[in-house]
Amino acid sequence: MGRPTLFLTVGLPGTGKTTEARRIEIENRALRLTKDEWMKALYGLANPPAASDVIEGRLIEIGLRVLELGVDVVIDFGLWGRDERSALRAAAADIGASVEMRYFELSPSEQRHRLQRRQAEEPHTTWEMSDAELAEWAAIISVPTPGELAGDEPLDPVPPGFATWDEWRRHRWPPSIS
């Protein structure tokens, strides 16, 4: 068995991350960890931010354990922050896994069209999102650089106040709701 791979899907809502994650899951016999499926199962119409961070953290811990067992993993939650992606790249490296990052981008009009279609066809899989929210999120996403996507760009330094990326990761994705 070869070295396991951590696949990271990066992008805003409605850009195709989950579709690609499902394809990777099948083609690579990977464990797919899609946060929205867990949020919907546990919270229905609610989408509490504090719970979102905890669920992401729990899924990441499961994913890292599965990588240790030699199985590929797909993390399907957007990962808008470069710091989030750096922390996951570091965690994968620490356990001997490789990382493949996939970035998804659409025009705002195509994104809106896809989200409306999903809301009409599969409302149980999504939440309403306003144009203002989409614009706000588009303004804060840190688009991966070509080197980050290729995997040949060095990790950023650990943010101030943290000794390691592991420490930062556990702070970013808390183990429980406080």
PDB file of C-alpha atoms in Angstrom:
ATOM      1  CA  MET A   1       0.000   0.000   0.000  1.00  0.00           C
ATOM      2  CA  GLY A   2       1.333   3.445  -0.929  1.00  0.00           C
ATOM      3  CA  ARG A   3       1.423   6.644   1.000  1.00  0.00           C
ATOM      4  CA  PRO A   4      -2.098   7.902   1.852  1.00  0.00           C
ATOM      5  CA  THR A   5      -3.326  11.193   0.430  1.00  0.00           C
ATOM      6  CA  LEU A   6      -5.259  13.985   2.112  1.00  0.00           C
ATOM      7  CA  PHE A   7      -7.418  15.727  -0.489  1.00  0.00           C
ATOM      8  CA  LEU A   8      -8.467  19.275   0.404  1.00  0.00           C
ATOM      9  CA  THR A   9     -11.359  20.955  -1.410  1.00  0.00           C
ATOM     10  CA  VAL A  10     -11.106  24.735  -1.354  1.00  0.00           C
ATOM     11  CA  GLY A  11     -13.769  27.167  -2.528  1.00  0.00           C
ATOM     12  CA  LEU A  12     -16.934  29.066  -1.797  1.00  0.00           C
ATOM     13  CA  PRO A  13     -20.416  27.483  -1.555  1.00  0.00           C
ATOM     14  CA  GLY A  14     -21.822  26.099  -4.787  1.00  0.00           C
ATOM     15  CA  THR A  15     -18.530  25.957  -6.682  1.00  0.00           C
ATOM     16  CA  GLY A  16     -18.364  22.160  -7.028  1.00  0.00           C
ATOM     17  CA  LYS A  17     -16.389  21.009  -3.989  1.00  0.00           C
ATOM     18  CA  THR A  18     -18.756  18.257  -2.897  1.00  0.00           C
ATOM     19  CA  THR A  19     -19.242  16.975  -6.445  1.00  0.00           C
ATOM     20  CA  GLU A  20     -15.455  16.656  -6.767  1.00  0.00           C
ATOM     21  CA  ALA A  21     -15.166  15.160  -3.261  1.00  0.00           C
ATOM     22  CA  ARG A  22     -17.666  12.455  -4.222  1.00  0.00           C
ATOM     23  CA  ARG A  23     -15.681  11.703  -7.385  1.00  0.00           C
ATOM     24  CA  ILE A  24     -12.417  11.458  -5.411  1.00  0.00           C
ATOM     25  CA  GLU A  25     -14.140   9.248  -2.824  1.00  0.00           C
ATOM     26  CA  ILE A  26     -15.132   6.723  -5.491  1.00  0.00           C
ATOM     27  CA  GLU A  27     -12.002   6.864  -7.643  1.00  0.00           C
ATOM     28  CA  ASN A  28      -9.579   6.624  -4.706  1.00  0.00           C
ATOM     29  CA  ARG A  29     -11.665   4.567  -2.281  1.00  0.00           C
ATOM     30  CA  ALA A  30     -11.237   7.503   0.087  1.00  0.00           C
ATOM     31  CA  LEU A  31     -13.152   8.478   3.189  1.00  0.00           C
ATOM     32  CA  ARG A  32     -15.130  11.632   2.346  1.00  0.00           C
ATOM     33  CA  LEU A  33     -15.773  14.009   5.255  1.00  0.00           C
ATOM     34  CA  THR A  34     -18.354  16.617   4.246  1.00  0.00           C
ATOM     35  CA  LYS A  35     -19.178  19.050   7.053  1.00  0.00           C
ATOM     36  CA  ASP A  36     -22.546  20.158   5.652  1.00  0.00           C
ATOM     37  CA  GLU A  37     -23.880  16.591   5.789  1.00  0.00           C
ATOM     38  CA  TRP A  38     -23.055  16.429   9.497  1.00  0.00           C
ATOM     39  CA  MET A  39     -24.423  19.913  10.212  1.00  0.00           C
ATOM     40  CA  LYS A  40     -27.701  19.078   8.473  1.00  0.00           C
ATOM     41  CA  ALA A  41     -28.011  15.743  10.288  1.00  0.00           C
ATOM     42  CA  LEU A  42     -27.355  17.286  13.696  1.00  0.00           C
ATOM     43  CA  TYR A  43     -28.890  20.767  13.390  1.00  0.00           C
ATOM     44  CA  GLY A  44     -31.397  20.717  10.518  1.00  0.00           C
ATOM     45  CA  LEU A  45     -32.206  24.263   9.484  1.00  0.00           C
ATOM     46  CA  ALA A  46     -29.848  25.791  12.061  1.00  0.00           C
ATOM     47  CA  ASN A  47     -26.229  26.382  11.152  1.00  0.00           C
ATOM     48  CA  PRO A  48     -24.571  27.502  14.414  1.00  0.00           C
ATOM     49  CA  PRO A  49     -21.000  28.780  13.826  1.00  0.00           C
ATOM     50  CA  ALA A  50     -19.644  27.375  17.116  1.00  0.00           C
ATOM     51  CA  ALA A  51     -20.962  23.914  16.253  1.00  0.00           C
ATOM     52  CA  SER A  52     -19.562  24.215  12.738  1.00  0.00           C
ATOM     53  CA  ASP A  53     -16.025  24.704  14.049  1.00  0.00           C
ATOM     54  CA  VAL A  54     -16.345  21.748  16.427  1.00  0.00           C
ATOM     55  CA  ILE A  55     -17.720  19.459  13.716  1.00  0.00           C
ATOM     56  CA  GLU A  56     -14.895  20.484  11.376  1.00  0.00           C
ATOM     57  CA  GLY A  57     -12.408  19.697  14.141  1.00  0.00           C
ATOM     58  CA  ARG A  58     -13.908  16.299  14.887  1.00  0.00           C
ATOM     59  CA  LEU A  59     -13.933  15.410  11.180  1.00  0.00           C
ATOM     60  CA  ILE A  60     -10.308  16.511  10.841  1.00  0.00           C
ATOM     61  CA  GLU A  61      -9.289  14.313  13.782  1.00  0.00           C
ATOM     62  CA  ILE A  62     -11.124  11.354  12.220  1.00  0.00           C
ATOM     63  CA  GLY A  63      -9.492  12.105   8.885  1.00  0.00           C
ATOM     64  CA  LEU A  64      -6.003  12.246  10.376  1.00  0.00           C
ATOM     65  CA  ARG A  65      -6.547   8.923  12.141  1.00  0.00           C
ATOM     66  CA  VAL A  66      -7.774   7.333   8.912  1.00  0.00           C
ATOM     67  CA  LEU A  67      -4.668   8.644   7.112  1.00  0.00           C
ATOM     68  CA  GLU A  68      -2.553   6.988   9.826  1.00  0.00           C
ATOM     69  CA  LEU A  69      -4.322   3.750   8.938  1.00  0.00           C
ATOM     70  CA  GLY A  70      -3.247   4.188   5.313  1.00  0.00           C
ATOM     71  CA  VAL A  71      -6.549   5.239   3.745  1.00  0.00           C
ATOM     72  CA  ASP A  72      -7.028   8.353   1.583  1.00  0.00           C
ATOM     73  CA  VAL A  73      -9.250  11.108   2.993  1.00  0.00           C
ATOM     74  CA  VAL A  74     -11.200  13.964   1.385  1.00  0.00           C
ATOM     75  CA  ILE A  75     -11.861  17.027   3.563  1.00  0.00           C
ATOM     76  CA  ASP A  76     -14.853  18.798   2.016  1.00  0.00           C
ATOM     77  CA  PHE A  77     -15.433  22.127   3.694  1.00  0.00           C
ATOM     78  CA  GLY A  78     -14.133  25.089   1.798  1.00  0.00           C
ATOM     79  CA  LEU A  79     -10.998  25.837   3.825  1.00  0.00           C
ATOM     80  CA  TRP A  80     -11.046  29.548   3.026  1.00  0.00           C
ATOM     81  CA  GLY A  81      -8.043  30.418   5.186  1.00  0.00           C
ATOM     82  CA  ARG A  82      -4.477  29.790   4.125  1.00  0.00           C
ATOM     83  CA  ASP A  83      -3.710  29.166   7.804  1.00  0.00           C
ATOM     84  CA  GLU A  84      -6.288  26.344   7.849  1.00  0.00           C
ATOM     85  CA  ARG A  85      -4.722  24.760   4.787  1.00  0.00           C
ATOM     86  CA  SER A  86      -1.195  25.166   6.193  1.00  0.00           C
ATOM     87  CA  ALA A  87      -2.257  23.473   9.435  1.00  0.00           C
ATOM     88  CA  LEU A  88      -3.720  20.533   7.520  1.00  0.00           C
ATOM     89  CA  ARG A  89      -0.708  20.263   5.219  1.00  0.00           C
ATOM     90  CA  ALA A  90       1.538  20.182   8.312  1.00  0.00           C
ATOM     91  CA  ALA A  91      -0.636  17.552  10.021  1.00  0.00           C
ATOM     92  CA  ALA A  92      -0.581  15.348   6.922  1.00  0.00           C
ATOM     93  CA  ALA A  93       3.205  15.673   6.633  1.00  0.00           C
ATOM     94  CA  ASP A  94       3.591  14.766  10.312  1.00  0.00           C
ATOM     95  CA  ILE A  95       1.914  11.405   9.678  1.00  0.00           C
ATOM     96  CA  GLY A  96       3.578  10.743   6.335  1.00  0.00           C
ATOM     97  CA  ALA A  97       0.613  11.510   4.076  1.00  0.00           C
ATOM     98  CA  SER A  98       0.720  13.529   0.894  1.00  0.00           C
ATOM     99  CA  VAL A  99      -1.687  16.395   0.173  1.00  0.00           C
ATOM    100  CA  GLU A 100      -3.600  17.264  -2.976  1.00  0.00           C
ATOM    101  CA  MET A 101      -5.467  20.535  -2.964  1.00  0.00           C
ATOM    102  CA  ARG A 102      -8.301  21.321  -5.379  1.00  0.00           C
ATOM    103  CA  TYR A 103      -9.539  24.898  -5.756  1.00  0.00           C
ATOM    104  CA  PHE A 104     -12.970  25.707  -7.187  1.00  0.00           C
ATOM    105  CA  GLU A 105     -14.047  29.095  -8.465  1.00  0.00           C
ATOM    106  CA  LEU A 106     -17.060  30.344 -10.405  1.00  0.00           C
ATOM    107  CA  SER A 107     -18.430  33.690 -11.451  1.00  0.00           C
ATOM    108  CA  PRO A 108     -20.890  35.092  -8.893  1.00  0.00           C
ATOM    109  CA  SER A 109     -23.773  34.623 -11.338  1.00  0.00           C
ATOM    110  CA  GLU A 110     -22.946  30.946 -11.966  1.00  0.00           C
ATOM    111  CA  GLN A 111     -22.454  30.385  -8.250  1.00  0.00           C
ATOM    112  CA  ARG A 112     -25.883  31.932  -7.531  1.00  0.00           C
ATOM    113  CA  HIS A 113     -27.458  29.810 -10.287  1.00  0.00           C
ATOM    114  CA  ARG A 114     -26.009  26.585  -8.829  1.00  0.00           C
ATOM    115  CA  LEU A 115     -27.076  27.492  -5.297  1.00  0.00           C
ATOM    116  CA  GLN A 116     -30.643  28.248  -6.439  1.00  0.00           C
ATOM    117  CA  ARG A 117     -30.777  24.950  -8.311  1.00  0.00           C
ATOM    118  CA  ARG A 118     -29.505  23.053  -5.271  1.00  0.00           C
ATOM    119  CA  GLN A 119     -32.034  24.826  -3.015  1.00  0.00           C
ATOM    120  CA  ALA A 120     -34.851  23.883  -5.407  1.00  0.00           C
ATOM    121  CA  GLU A 121     -33.761  20.287  -6.046  1.00  0.00           C
ATOM    122  CA  GLU A 122     -32.103  19.284  -2.752  1.00  0.00           C
ATOM    123  CA  PRO A 123     -33.171  21.712  -0.013  1.00  0.00           C
ATOM    124  CA  HIS A 124     -32.262  19.157   2.670  1.00  0.00           C
ATOM    125  CA  THR A 125     -28.578  19.506   1.708  1.00  0.00           C
ATOM    126  CA  THR A 126     -28.155  23.262   1.969  1.00  0.00           C
ATOM    127  CA  TRP A 127     -29.144  26.547   3.593  1.00  0.00           C
ATOM    128  CA  GLU A 128     -30.374  29.799   2.117  1.00  0.00           C
ATOM    129  CA  MET A 129     -27.502  32.163   1.303  1.00  0.00           C
ATOM    130  CA  SER A 130     -28.001  35.819   0.461  1.00  0.00           C
ATOM    131  CA  ASP A 131     -26.104  37.712  -2.206  1.00  0.00           C
ATOM    132  CA  ALA A 132     -24.656  39.865   0.587  1.00  0.00           C
ATOM    133  CA  GLU A 133     -23.302  36.753   2.345  1.00  0.00           C
ATOM    134  CA  LEU A 134     -21.807  35.429  -0.888  1.00  0.00           C
ATOM    135  CA  ALA A 135     -20.104  38.779  -1.551  1.00  0.00           C
ATOM    136  CA  GLU A 136     -18.806  38.918   2.033  1.00  0.00           C
ATOM    137  CA  TRP A 137     -17.379  35.410   1.780  1.00  0.00           C
ATOM    138  CA  ALA A 138     -15.815  36.102  -1.635  1.00  0.00           C
ATOM    139  CA  ALA A 139     -14.020  39.076  -0.065  1.00  0.00           C
ATOM    140  CA  ILE A 140     -12.486  37.028   2.769  1.00  0.00           C
ATOM    141  CA  ILE A 141     -11.434  33.791   1.073  1.00  0.00           C
ATOM    142  CA  SER A 142      -7.676  33.428   0.704  1.00  0.00           C
ATOM    143  CA  VAL A 143      -7.313  32.015  -2.804  1.00  0.00           C
ATOM    144  CA  PRO A 144      -4.581  29.357  -2.923  1.00  0.00           C
ATOM    145  CA  THR A 145      -1.434  30.335  -4.775  1.00  0.00           C
ATOM    146  CA  PRO A 146      -0.197  28.184  -7.666  1.00  0.00           C
ATOM    147  CA  GLY A 147       2.616  26.914  -5.422  1.00  0.00           C
ATOM    148  CA  GLU A 148       0.187  26.008  -2.653  1.00  0.00           C
ATOM    149  CA  LEU A 149      -1.975  24.083  -5.141  1.00  0.00           C
ATOM    150  CA  ALA A 150       1.055  22.319  -6.603  1.00  0.00           C
ATOM    151  CA  GLY A 151       2.265  21.405  -3.119  1.00  0.00           C
ATOM    152  CA  ASP A 152       5.732  22.812  -3.661  1.00  0.00           C
ATOM    153  CA  GLU A 153       5.323  26.024  -1.683  1.00  0.00           C
ATOM    154  CA  PRO A 154       6.729  25.892   1.865  1.00  0.00           C
ATOM    155  CA  LEU A 155       4.313  26.121   4.770  1.00  0.00           C
ATOM    156  CA  ASP A 156       3.775  29.525   6.261  1.00  0.00           C
ATOM    157  CA  PRO A 157       5.289  30.174   9.690  1.00  0.00           C
ATOM    158  CA  VAL A 158       3.058  29.196  12.605  1.00  0.00           C
ATOM    159  CA  PRO A 159       0.938  32.213  13.637  1.00  0.00           C
ATOM    160  CA  PRO A 160       2.155  34.240  16.631  1.00  0.00           C
ATOM    161  CA  GLY A 161       1.044  32.840  19.971  1.00  0.00           C
ATOM    162  CA  PHE A 162       1.339  29.211  18.880  1.00  0.00           C
ATOM    163  CA  ALA A 163       4.362  26.948  19.082  1.00  0.00           C
ATOM    164  CA  THR A 164       3.251  24.496  16.373  1.00  0.00           C
ATOM    165  CA  TRP A 165       0.685  24.091  13.623  1.00  0.00           C
ATOM    166  CA  ASP A 166      -0.806  21.248  15.682  1.00  0.00           C
ATOM    167  CA  GLU A 167      -1.402  23.662  18.581  1.00  0.00           C
ATOM    168  CA  TRP A 168      -2.938  26.226  16.214  1.00  0.00           C
ATOM    169  CA  ARG A 169      -5.156  23.526  14.638  1.00  0.00           C
ATOM    170  CA  ARG A 170      -6.529  22.454  18.006  1.00  0.00           C
ATOM    171  CA  HIS A 171      -7.271  26.093  18.863  1.00  0.00           C
ATOM    172  CA  ARG A 172      -8.951  26.807  15.492  1.00  0.00           C
ATOM    173  CA  TRP A 173     -11.078  23.672  15.642  1.00  0.00           C
ATOM    174  CA  PRO A 174     -12.016  23.224  19.330  1.00  0.00           C
ATOM    175  CA  PRO A 175     -12.933  19.764  20.624  1.00  0.00           C
ATOM    176  CA  SER A 176     -16.245  20.939  22.077  1.00  0.00           C
ATOM    177  CA  ILE A 177     -18.614  23.870  22.272  1.00  0.00           C
ATOM    178  CA  SER A 178     -17.614  26.106  25.174  1.00  0.00           C
TER     179      SER A 178
END
